[in-house]
């Protein structure tokens, strides 16, 4: 079985098998394959650099989805990436900023003639400095695929000579950032919370939340019908959620009490979902629920 993705008019790229060229009409088809030489557009060779495994995994999936991108490698540090850049040809860096030993911005300064760079970071504070270094785009975690796609399009346009430089952050993004900071500082009502997703504020009704799961720098807020990926900490999430409606049951899990169907020895059942109970949280959980 092969994965298929469309790559421009009249072409289909397959991963792992030979490429096939299709034609919009019979008139476009050559008499023989030899009559028209086929030349594949060179992919954009991409290096992913982030010290957080979850972030590397998310970016790897995004690169895999995009027909014009090809992953050269993934690196856990800027130091590792600097060595990789000496050994391999790289067209695009997907680069975190805050990493041990060397930051992403220090890497960009240190490399002579660096490739195109898209910063992917949890902090908005480096934006001005980043664009001063000619960064193509600046993505704030958690990054949704639609926003990632816009950034890659800018890289493609630059390589095609259609765009000369990166544009500054839009006023709408700046406003969204300011609104997000205010929302984080002020506790909202007990029925609704707003989370920043892709530069916008998304409203989530707490009554619909089943549980929250921590994975590295990301919190996944899950309802019956949706999932929201938020770059924050479990401590902040727990402080925002009403303590009489939610309970921490594990270092990586917060559950809504009225969603619990059953409690086994070391597991909470939320419908078909099984959530582990950490030994240090069991007693506090039992104190919050009514038992006979």
PDB file of C-alpha atoms in Angstrom:
ATOM      1  CA  UNK A   1       0.000   0.000   0.000  1.00  0.00           C
ATOM      2  CA  UNK A   2       1.392   3.435  -0.925  1.00  0.00           C
ATOM      3  CA  UNK A   3       0.584   6.901   0.348  1.00  0.00           C
ATOM      4  CA  UNK A   4      -0.601   9.219  -2.399  1.00  0.00           C
ATOM      5  CA  UNK A   5      -0.466  13.002  -2.419  1.00  0.00           C
ATOM      6  CA  UNK A   6      -1.214  15.553  -5.133  1.00  0.00           C
ATOM      7  CA  UNK A   7       1.711  17.670  -6.246  1.00  0.00           C
ATOM      8  CA  UNK A   8       0.642  20.433  -8.586  1.00  0.00           C
ATOM      9  CA  UNK A   9      -1.392  20.154 -11.766  1.00  0.00           C
ATOM     10  CA  UNK A  10      -1.221  16.806 -13.463  1.00  0.00           C
ATOM     11  CA  UNK A  11       1.131  15.046 -11.032  1.00  0.00           C
ATOM     12  CA  UNK A  12       0.732  12.553  -8.258  1.00  0.00           C
ATOM     13  CA  UNK A  13       3.541  11.776  -5.892  1.00  0.00           C
ATOM     14  CA  UNK A  14       3.736   8.338  -4.332  1.00  0.00           C
ATOM     15  CA  UNK A  15       5.866   7.602  -1.309  1.00  0.00           C
ATOM     16  CA  UNK A  16       8.018   4.536  -1.640  1.00  0.00           C
ATOM     17  CA  UNK A  17       7.159   3.673  -5.264  1.00  0.00           C
ATOM     18  CA  UNK A  18       7.921   5.092  -8.698  1.00  0.00           C
ATOM     19  CA  UNK A  19       6.243   8.348  -9.617  1.00  0.00           C
ATOM     20  CA  UNK A  20       3.353   8.430 -12.068  1.00  0.00           C
ATOM     21  CA  UNK A  21       2.443  11.359 -14.290  1.00  0.00           C
ATOM     22  CA  UNK A  22      -1.200  11.945 -15.148  1.00  0.00           C
ATOM     23  CA  UNK A  23      -2.705  14.228 -17.753  1.00  0.00           C
ATOM     24  CA  UNK A  24      -5.640  16.608 -17.652  1.00  0.00           C
ATOM     25  CA  UNK A  25      -6.908  15.395 -21.048  1.00  0.00           C
ATOM     26  CA  UNK A  26      -5.980  12.829 -23.723  1.00  0.00           C
ATOM     27  CA  UNK A  27      -4.471  15.658 -25.792  1.00  0.00           C
ATOM     28  CA  UNK A  28      -1.855  16.241 -23.086  1.00  0.00           C
ATOM     29  CA  UNK A  29      -0.609  12.640 -23.174  1.00  0.00           C
ATOM     30  CA  UNK A  30       2.586  11.973 -25.252  1.00  0.00           C
ATOM     31  CA  UNK A  31       2.610   9.199 -27.813  1.00  0.00           C
ATOM     32  CA  UNK A  32       5.224   7.338 -25.788  1.00  0.00           C
ATOM     33  CA  UNK A  33       6.820   7.838 -22.432  1.00  0.00           C
ATOM     34  CA  UNK A  34      10.159   8.450 -24.124  1.00  0.00           C
ATOM     35  CA  UNK A  35       8.721  11.416 -26.091  1.00  0.00           C
ATOM     36  CA  UNK A  36       8.408  13.533 -22.945  1.00  0.00           C
ATOM     37  CA  UNK A  37      11.189  13.331 -20.361  1.00  0.00           C
ATOM     38  CA  UNK A  38       9.887  13.372 -16.790  1.00  0.00           C
ATOM     39  CA  UNK A  39      11.739  15.456 -14.222  1.00  0.00           C
ATOM     40  CA  UNK A  40      10.654  15.486 -10.569  1.00  0.00           C
ATOM     41  CA  UNK A  41      10.801  18.801  -8.749  1.00  0.00           C
ATOM     42  CA  UNK A  42      13.452  18.642  -6.027  1.00  0.00           C
ATOM     43  CA  UNK A  43      11.886  18.373  -2.565  1.00  0.00           C
ATOM     44  CA  UNK A  44      12.612  20.915   0.135  1.00  0.00           C
ATOM     45  CA  UNK A  45      15.093  19.123   2.390  1.00  0.00           C
ATOM     46  CA  UNK A  46      13.946  19.810   5.935  1.00  0.00           C
ATOM     47  CA  UNK A  47      15.769  19.491   9.260  1.00  0.00           C
ATOM     48  CA  UNK A  48      13.652  19.426  12.442  1.00  0.00           C
ATOM     49  CA  UNK A  49      15.361  20.731  15.586  1.00  0.00           C
ATOM     50  CA  UNK A  50      13.604  20.621  18.969  1.00  0.00           C
ATOM     51  CA  UNK A  51      14.578  19.213  22.354  1.00  0.00           C
ATOM     52  CA  UNK A  52      10.979  18.124  23.044  1.00  0.00           C
ATOM     53  CA  UNK A  53      10.092  14.679  21.610  1.00  0.00           C
ATOM     54  CA  UNK A  54       6.392  15.512  21.218  1.00  0.00           C
ATOM     55  CA  UNK A  55       7.200  18.633  19.211  1.00  0.00           C
ATOM     56  CA  UNK A  56       9.521  16.672  16.919  1.00  0.00           C
ATOM     57  CA  UNK A  57       6.817  14.066  16.390  1.00  0.00           C
ATOM     58  CA  UNK A  58       4.178  16.673  15.509  1.00  0.00           C
ATOM     59  CA  UNK A  59       6.470  18.455  13.060  1.00  0.00           C
ATOM     60  CA  UNK A  60       7.545  15.157  11.496  1.00  0.00           C
ATOM     61  CA  UNK A  61       3.894  14.298  10.814  1.00  0.00           C
ATOM     62  CA  UNK A  62       3.323  17.728   9.274  1.00  0.00           C
ATOM     63  CA  UNK A  63       6.361  17.375   6.998  1.00  0.00           C
ATOM     64  CA  UNK A  64       5.252  13.910   5.948  1.00  0.00           C
ATOM     65  CA  UNK A  65       1.840  15.265   4.922  1.00  0.00           C
ATOM     66  CA  UNK A  66       3.315  17.946   2.671  1.00  0.00           C
ATOM     67  CA  UNK A  67       4.228  16.774  -0.818  1.00  0.00           C
ATOM     68  CA  UNK A  68       7.106  19.225  -1.368  1.00  0.00           C
ATOM     69  CA  UNK A  69       8.876  18.577   1.951  1.00  0.00           C
ATOM     70  CA  UNK A  70      11.331  15.813   2.781  1.00  0.00           C
ATOM     71  CA  UNK A  71      12.791  15.190   6.242  1.00  0.00           C
ATOM     72  CA  UNK A  72      16.584  15.054   6.224  1.00  0.00           C
ATOM     73  CA  UNK A  73      16.788  14.273   9.925  1.00  0.00           C
ATOM     74  CA  UNK A  74      15.545  15.316  13.374  1.00  0.00           C
ATOM     75  CA  UNK A  75      17.840  16.746  16.053  1.00  0.00           C
ATOM     76  CA  UNK A  76      17.409  17.087  19.805  1.00  0.00           C
ATOM     77  CA  UNK A  77      19.679  20.127  20.127  1.00  0.00           C
ATOM     78  CA  UNK A  78      21.064  23.062  18.190  1.00  0.00           C
ATOM     79  CA  UNK A  79      24.574  21.635  18.680  1.00  0.00           C
ATOM     80  CA  UNK A  80      23.535  18.406  16.941  1.00  0.00           C
ATOM     81  CA  UNK A  81      21.879  20.463  14.204  1.00  0.00           C
ATOM     82  CA  UNK A  82      25.051  22.510  13.642  1.00  0.00           C
ATOM     83  CA  UNK A  83      26.988  19.307  12.981  1.00  0.00           C
ATOM     84  CA  UNK A  84      24.213  18.008  10.725  1.00  0.00           C
ATOM     85  CA  UNK A  85      24.311  21.208   8.648  1.00  0.00           C
ATOM     86  CA  UNK A  86      28.012  20.587   7.964  1.00  0.00           C
ATOM     87  CA  UNK A  87      27.301  17.071   6.710  1.00  0.00           C
ATOM     88  CA  UNK A  88      23.989  17.321   4.845  1.00  0.00           C
ATOM     89  CA  UNK A  89      22.355  19.669   2.362  1.00  0.00           C
ATOM     90  CA  UNK A  90      19.398  21.357   4.062  1.00  0.00           C
ATOM     91  CA  UNK A  91      16.913  23.790   2.501  1.00  0.00           C
ATOM     92  CA  UNK A  92      14.690  24.434   5.530  1.00  0.00           C
ATOM     93  CA  UNK A  93      15.141  24.448   9.308  1.00  0.00           C
ATOM     94  CA  UNK A  94      12.118  23.918  11.561  1.00  0.00           C
ATOM     95  CA  UNK A  95      13.805  25.280  14.631  1.00  0.00           C
ATOM     96  CA  UNK A  96      12.945  25.640  18.319  1.00  0.00           C
ATOM     97  CA  UNK A  97      14.472  28.585  20.211  1.00  0.00           C
ATOM     98  CA  UNK A  98      14.893  27.576  23.844  1.00  0.00           C
ATOM     99  CA  UNK A  99      17.250  24.595  23.958  1.00  0.00           C
ATOM    100  CA  UNK A 100      20.175  23.686  26.236  1.00  0.00           C
ATOM    101  CA  UNK A 101      23.783  24.600  25.311  1.00  0.00           C
ATOM    102  CA  UNK A 102      22.789  26.639  22.261  1.00  0.00           C
ATOM    103  CA  UNK A 103      19.535  28.375  21.399  1.00  0.00           C
ATOM    104  CA  UNK A 104      17.931  28.281  17.986  1.00  0.00           C
ATOM    105  CA  UNK A 105      18.714  31.940  17.377  1.00  0.00           C
ATOM    106  CA  UNK A 106      22.356  31.380  18.348  1.00  0.00           C
ATOM    107  CA  UNK A 107      22.473  28.565  15.796  1.00  0.00           C
ATOM    108  CA  UNK A 108      21.170  30.877  13.045  1.00  0.00           C
ATOM    109  CA  UNK A 109      23.834  33.456  13.908  1.00  0.00           C
ATOM    110  CA  UNK A 110      26.600  30.858  14.044  1.00  0.00           C
ATOM    111  CA  UNK A 111      25.902  29.183  10.703  1.00  0.00           C
ATOM    112  CA  UNK A 112      27.378  30.791   7.617  1.00  0.00           C
ATOM    113  CA  UNK A 113      24.743  31.099   4.887  1.00  0.00           C
ATOM    114  CA  UNK A 114      21.962  29.289   6.829  1.00  0.00           C
ATOM    115  CA  UNK A 115      19.012  27.690   5.023  1.00  0.00           C
ATOM    116  CA  UNK A 116      15.487  29.109   5.256  1.00  0.00           C
ATOM    117  CA  UNK A 117      14.317  29.063   8.863  1.00  0.00           C
ATOM    118  CA  UNK A 118      10.856  28.705  10.387  1.00  0.00           C
ATOM    119  CA  UNK A 119      10.992  29.155  14.140  1.00  0.00           C
ATOM    120  CA  UNK A 120       8.621  26.917  16.095  1.00  0.00           C
ATOM    121  CA  UNK A 121       8.660  27.968  19.725  1.00  0.00           C
ATOM    122  CA  UNK A 122       6.540  28.193  22.848  1.00  0.00           C
ATOM    123  CA  UNK A 123       7.395  31.852  23.445  1.00  0.00           C
ATOM    124  CA  UNK A 124       6.383  34.952  21.512  1.00  0.00           C
ATOM    125  CA  UNK A 125       9.147  37.102  23.003  1.00  0.00           C
ATOM    126  CA  UNK A 126      11.725  36.359  20.299  1.00  0.00           C
ATOM    127  CA  UNK A 127       9.669  37.512  17.317  1.00  0.00           C
ATOM    128  CA  UNK A 128      11.333  40.900  16.759  1.00  0.00           C
ATOM    129  CA  UNK A 129      14.836  39.431  17.075  1.00  0.00           C
ATOM    130  CA  UNK A 130      13.906  36.520  14.815  1.00  0.00           C
ATOM    131  CA  UNK A 131      12.644  38.638  11.937  1.00  0.00           C
ATOM    132  CA  UNK A 132      15.741  40.813  12.280  1.00  0.00           C
ATOM    133  CA  UNK A 133      17.725  37.689  11.379  1.00  0.00           C
ATOM    134  CA  UNK A 134      15.632  37.099   8.264  1.00  0.00           C
ATOM    135  CA  UNK A 135      13.539  34.264   9.659  1.00  0.00           C
ATOM    136  CA  UNK A 136      10.871  33.268   7.125  1.00  0.00           C
ATOM    137  CA  UNK A 137       8.108  32.740   9.681  1.00  0.00           C
ATOM    138  CA  UNK A 138       7.548  32.469  13.412  1.00  0.00           C
ATOM    139  CA  UNK A 139       5.123  29.850  14.736  1.00  0.00           C
ATOM    140  CA  UNK A 140       3.968  29.722  18.339  1.00  0.00           C
ATOM    141  CA  UNK A 141       3.275  26.280  19.816  1.00  0.00           C
ATOM    142  CA  UNK A 142       0.970  24.468  19.655  1.00  0.00           C
ATOM    143  CA  UNK A 143       1.062  24.767  15.871  1.00  0.00           C
ATOM    144  CA  UNK A 144      -1.898  23.616  13.812  1.00  0.00           C
ATOM    145  CA  UNK A 145      -1.295  22.212  10.339  1.00  0.00           C
ATOM    146  CA  UNK A 146      -3.101  25.076   8.583  1.00  0.00           C
ATOM    147  CA  UNK A 147      -0.698  27.599  10.118  1.00  0.00           C
ATOM    148  CA  UNK A 148       2.271  25.355   9.337  1.00  0.00           C
ATOM    149  CA  UNK A 149       1.093  25.167   5.719  1.00  0.00           C
ATOM    150  CA  UNK A 150       1.083  28.974   5.423  1.00  0.00           C
ATOM    151  CA  UNK A 151       4.661  29.130   6.676  1.00  0.00           C
ATOM    152  CA  UNK A 152       5.835  26.457   4.225  1.00  0.00           C
ATOM    153  CA  UNK A 153       4.103  28.287   1.384  1.00  0.00           C
ATOM    154  CA  UNK A 154       6.205  31.337   2.186  1.00  0.00           C
ATOM    155  CA  UNK A 155       9.349  29.206   1.949  1.00  0.00           C
ATOM    156  CA  UNK A 156       8.194  27.847  -1.408  1.00  0.00           C
ATOM    157  CA  UNK A 157       7.475  31.356  -2.671  1.00  0.00           C
ATOM    158  CA  UNK A 158      10.914  32.559  -1.597  1.00  0.00           C
ATOM    159  CA  UNK A 159      12.609  29.669  -3.369  1.00  0.00           C
ATOM    160  CA  UNK A 160      10.617  30.459  -6.504  1.00  0.00           C
ATOM    161  CA  UNK A 161      11.613  34.115  -6.251  1.00  0.00           C
ATOM    162  CA  UNK A 162       8.026  35.248  -5.692  1.00  0.00           C
ATOM    163  CA  UNK A 163       8.704  36.662  -2.240  1.00  0.00           C
ATOM    164  CA  UNK A 164      11.818  38.449  -1.133  1.00  0.00           C
ATOM    165  CA  UNK A 165      11.506  38.654   2.622  1.00  0.00           C
ATOM    166  CA  UNK A 166       9.408  37.614   5.535  1.00  0.00           C
ATOM    167  CA  UNK A 167       6.568  39.858   6.569  1.00  0.00           C
ATOM    168  CA  UNK A 168       6.218  40.991  10.178  1.00  0.00           C
ATOM    169  CA  UNK A 169       3.598  39.563  12.454  1.00  0.00           C
ATOM    170  CA  UNK A 170       0.157  40.767  11.449  1.00  0.00           C
ATOM    171  CA  UNK A 171      -1.794  43.093  13.718  1.00  0.00           C
ATOM    172  CA  UNK A 172      -4.412  40.381  14.173  1.00  0.00           C
ATOM    173  CA  UNK A 173      -1.760  38.016  15.517  1.00  0.00           C
ATOM    174  CA  UNK A 174      -0.462  40.700  17.872  1.00  0.00           C
ATOM    175  CA  UNK A 175      -3.984  41.341  19.128  1.00  0.00           C
ATOM    176  CA  UNK A 176      -4.568  37.621  19.607  1.00  0.00           C
ATOM    177  CA  UNK A 177      -1.345  37.386  21.611  1.00  0.00           C
ATOM    178  CA  UNK A 178      -2.381  40.282  23.824  1.00  0.00           C
ATOM    179  CA  UNK A 179      -5.833  38.787  24.346  1.00  0.00           C
ATOM    180  CA  UNK A 180      -4.295  35.433  25.193  1.00  0.00           C
ATOM    181  CA  UNK A 181      -2.018  36.984  27.806  1.00  0.00           C
ATOM    182  CA  UNK A 182      -4.987  38.730  29.391  1.00  0.00           C
ATOM    183  CA  UNK A 183      -7.036  35.531  29.361  1.00  0.00           C
ATOM    184  CA  UNK A 184      -4.193  33.710  31.094  1.00  0.00           C
ATOM    185  CA  UNK A 185      -3.934  36.396  33.766  1.00  0.00           C
ATOM    186  CA  UNK A 186      -7.636  36.678  34.551  1.00  0.00           C
ATOM    187  CA  UNK A 187      -9.585  33.667  35.755  1.00  0.00           C
ATOM    188  CA  UNK A 188     -12.662  33.204  33.521  1.00  0.00           C
ATOM    189  CA  UNK A 189     -16.053  32.065  34.733  1.00  0.00           C
ATOM    190  CA  UNK A 190     -16.538  28.464  35.787  1.00  0.00           C
ATOM    191  CA  UNK A 191     -18.394  27.497  32.600  1.00  0.00           C
ATOM    192  CA  UNK A 192     -15.976  28.505  29.841  1.00  0.00           C
ATOM    193  CA  UNK A 193     -12.269  28.847  29.137  1.00  0.00           C
ATOM    194  CA  UNK A 194     -10.448  30.293  26.132  1.00  0.00           C
ATOM    195  CA  UNK A 195      -7.268  28.720  24.766  1.00  0.00           C
ATOM    196  CA  UNK A 196      -4.889  30.067  22.167  1.00  0.00           C
ATOM    197  CA  UNK A 197      -4.791  27.871  19.085  1.00  0.00           C
ATOM    198  CA  UNK A 198      -3.007  28.995  15.926  1.00  0.00           C
ATOM    199  CA  UNK A 199      -2.999  32.630  17.050  1.00  0.00           C
ATOM    200  CA  UNK A 200      -6.739  32.636  17.743  1.00  0.00           C
ATOM    201  CA  UNK A 201      -8.710  32.199  20.950  1.00  0.00           C
ATOM    202  CA  UNK A 202     -10.863  29.078  21.007  1.00  0.00           C
ATOM    203  CA  UNK A 203     -13.685  28.706  23.513  1.00  0.00           C
ATOM    204  CA  UNK A 204     -14.153  25.404  25.313  1.00  0.00           C
ATOM    205  CA  UNK A 205     -17.138  24.676  27.539  1.00  0.00           C
ATOM    206  CA  UNK A 206     -15.861  22.956  30.651  1.00  0.00           C
ATOM    207  CA  UNK A 207     -19.005  20.843  30.894  1.00  0.00           C
ATOM    208  CA  UNK A 208     -17.930  19.137  27.648  1.00  0.00           C
ATOM    209  CA  UNK A 209     -14.378  18.346  28.774  1.00  0.00           C
ATOM    210  CA  UNK A 210     -13.791  14.696  29.621  1.00  0.00           C
ATOM    211  CA  UNK A 211     -10.154  14.861  30.618  1.00  0.00           C
ATOM    212  CA  UNK A 212      -6.836  16.625  30.066  1.00  0.00           C
ATOM    213  CA  UNK A 213      -3.680  14.718  29.160  1.00  0.00           C
ATOM    214  CA  UNK A 214      -0.126  16.070  29.386  1.00  0.00           C
ATOM    215  CA  UNK A 215       2.416  15.151  26.729  1.00  0.00           C
ATOM    216  CA  UNK A 216       5.683  17.051  27.086  1.00  0.00           C
ATOM    217  CA  UNK A 217       5.105  20.765  26.519  1.00  0.00           C
ATOM    218  CA  UNK A 218       1.573  20.143  25.276  1.00  0.00           C
ATOM    219  CA  UNK A 219      -1.745  19.689  27.058  1.00  0.00           C
ATOM    220  CA  UNK A 220      -4.447  17.834  25.138  1.00  0.00           C
ATOM    221  CA  UNK A 221      -7.921  18.922  26.271  1.00  0.00           C
ATOM    222  CA  UNK A 222     -10.314  16.239  25.099  1.00  0.00           C
ATOM    223  CA  UNK A 223     -14.081  16.338  24.797  1.00  0.00           C
ATOM    224  CA  UNK A 224     -16.415  13.750  23.267  1.00  0.00           C
ATOM    225  CA  UNK A 225     -16.188  15.405  19.861  1.00  0.00           C
ATOM    226  CA  UNK A 226     -12.960  17.423  19.772  1.00  0.00           C
ATOM    227  CA  UNK A 227      -9.375  17.764  20.915  1.00  0.00           C
ATOM    228  CA  UNK A 228      -7.476  20.965  21.681  1.00  0.00           C
ATOM    229  CA  UNK A 229      -3.675  21.080  21.820  1.00  0.00           C
ATOM    230  CA  UNK A 230      -2.471  23.828  24.153  1.00  0.00           C
ATOM    231  CA  UNK A 231       1.055  24.867  25.056  1.00  0.00           C
ATOM    232  CA  UNK A 232       0.889  25.302  28.819  1.00  0.00           C
ATOM    233  CA  UNK A 233       1.481  23.299  32.006  1.00  0.00           C
ATOM    234  CA  UNK A 234      -0.759  20.933  33.921  1.00  0.00           C
ATOM    235  CA  UNK A 235      -0.321  23.171  36.957  1.00  0.00           C
ATOM    236  CA  UNK A 236      -1.842  26.125  35.074  1.00  0.00           C
ATOM    237  CA  UNK A 237      -4.654  23.991  33.668  1.00  0.00           C
ATOM    238  CA  UNK A 238      -5.493  22.644  37.119  1.00  0.00           C
ATOM    239  CA  UNK A 239      -5.557  26.170  38.559  1.00  0.00           C
ATOM    240  CA  UNK A 240      -8.034  27.329  35.897  1.00  0.00           C
ATOM    241  CA  UNK A 241     -10.421  24.381  36.111  1.00  0.00           C
ATOM    242  CA  UNK A 242     -12.993  24.387  38.960  1.00  0.00           C
ATOM    243  CA  UNK A 243     -11.618  22.156  41.723  1.00  0.00           C
ATOM    244  CA  UNK A 244     -15.089  20.885  42.649  1.00  0.00           C
ATOM    245  CA  UNK A 245     -15.674  19.610  39.091  1.00  0.00           C
ATOM    246  CA  UNK A 246     -12.242  18.226  38.158  1.00  0.00           C
ATOM    247  CA  UNK A 247      -9.706  16.028  39.907  1.00  0.00           C
ATOM    248  CA  UNK A 248      -6.052  15.303  39.256  1.00  0.00           C
ATOM    249  CA  UNK A 249      -5.759  11.521  39.103  1.00  0.00           C
ATOM    250  CA  UNK A 250      -2.249  11.186  37.736  1.00  0.00           C
ATOM    251  CA  UNK A 251       0.813  13.297  37.056  1.00  0.00           C
ATOM    252  CA  UNK A 252      -0.325  13.487  33.420  1.00  0.00           C
ATOM    253  CA  UNK A 253      -4.128  13.424  33.760  1.00  0.00           C
ATOM    254  CA  UNK A 254      -6.926  15.661  35.008  1.00  0.00           C
ATOM    255  CA  UNK A 255     -10.488  14.291  34.714  1.00  0.00           C
ATOM    256  CA  UNK A 256     -13.956  15.741  35.012  1.00  0.00           C
ATOM    257  CA  UNK A 257     -15.702  14.054  37.947  1.00  0.00           C
ATOM    258  CA  UNK A 258     -19.139  13.726  36.348  1.00  0.00           C
ATOM    259  CA  UNK A 259     -17.544  11.922  33.368  1.00  0.00           C
ATOM    260  CA  UNK A 260     -16.291   9.053  35.555  1.00  0.00           C
ATOM    261  CA  UNK A 261     -18.262   5.850  34.971  1.00  0.00           C
ATOM    262  CA  UNK A 262     -16.190   3.493  37.083  1.00  0.00           C
ATOM    263  CA  UNK A 263     -13.093   3.398  39.285  1.00  0.00           C
ATOM    264  CA  UNK A 264     -11.028   0.250  39.336  1.00  0.00           C
ATOM    265  CA  UNK A 265      -7.924  -0.368  41.419  1.00  0.00           C
ATOM    266  CA  UNK A 266      -5.613   1.863  39.420  1.00  0.00           C
ATOM    267  CA  UNK A 267      -7.827   3.044  36.562  1.00  0.00           C
ATOM    268  CA  UNK A 268     -10.616   5.547  35.928  1.00  0.00           C
ATOM    269  CA  UNK A 269     -13.090   4.659  33.169  1.00  0.00           C
ATOM    270  CA  UNK A 270     -14.556   7.524  31.158  1.00  0.00           C
ATOM    271  CA  UNK A 271     -16.804   5.697  28.716  1.00  0.00           C
ATOM    272  CA  UNK A 272     -14.415   3.632  26.602  1.00  0.00           C
ATOM    273  CA  UNK A 273     -11.377   5.613  27.753  1.00  0.00           C
ATOM    274  CA  UNK A 274      -9.152   4.257  30.504  1.00  0.00           C
ATOM    275  CA  UNK A 275      -7.105   6.770  32.505  1.00  0.00           C
ATOM    276  CA  UNK A 276      -4.464   5.634  35.018  1.00  0.00           C
ATOM    277  CA  UNK A 277      -4.645   6.625  38.689  1.00  0.00           C
ATOM    278  CA  UNK A 278      -1.332   7.555  40.271  1.00  0.00           C
ATOM    279  CA  UNK A 279      -0.815   6.182  43.797  1.00  0.00           C
ATOM    280  CA  UNK A 280      -0.375   9.659  45.285  1.00  0.00           C
ATOM    281  CA  UNK A 281      -3.654  10.901  43.765  1.00  0.00           C
ATOM    282  CA  UNK A 282      -6.038   8.069  44.650  1.00  0.00           C
ATOM    283  CA  UNK A 283      -6.900   9.253  48.156  1.00  0.00           C
ATOM    284  CA  UNK A 284      -7.661  12.801  47.018  1.00  0.00           C
ATOM    285  CA  UNK A 285      -9.834  11.465  44.203  1.00  0.00           C
ATOM    286  CA  UNK A 286     -11.900   9.360  46.616  1.00  0.00           C
ATOM    287  CA  UNK A 287     -12.355  12.399  48.858  1.00  0.00           C
ATOM    288  CA  UNK A 288     -13.954  14.312  45.958  1.00  0.00           C
ATOM    289  CA  UNK A 289     -16.539  11.728  44.965  1.00  0.00           C
ATOM    290  CA  UNK A 290     -19.640  10.628  46.872  1.00  0.00           C
ATOM    291  CA  UNK A 291     -19.556   7.001  47.954  1.00  0.00           C
ATOM    292  CA  UNK A 292     -21.940   4.778  49.891  1.00  0.00           C
TER     293      UNK A 292
END
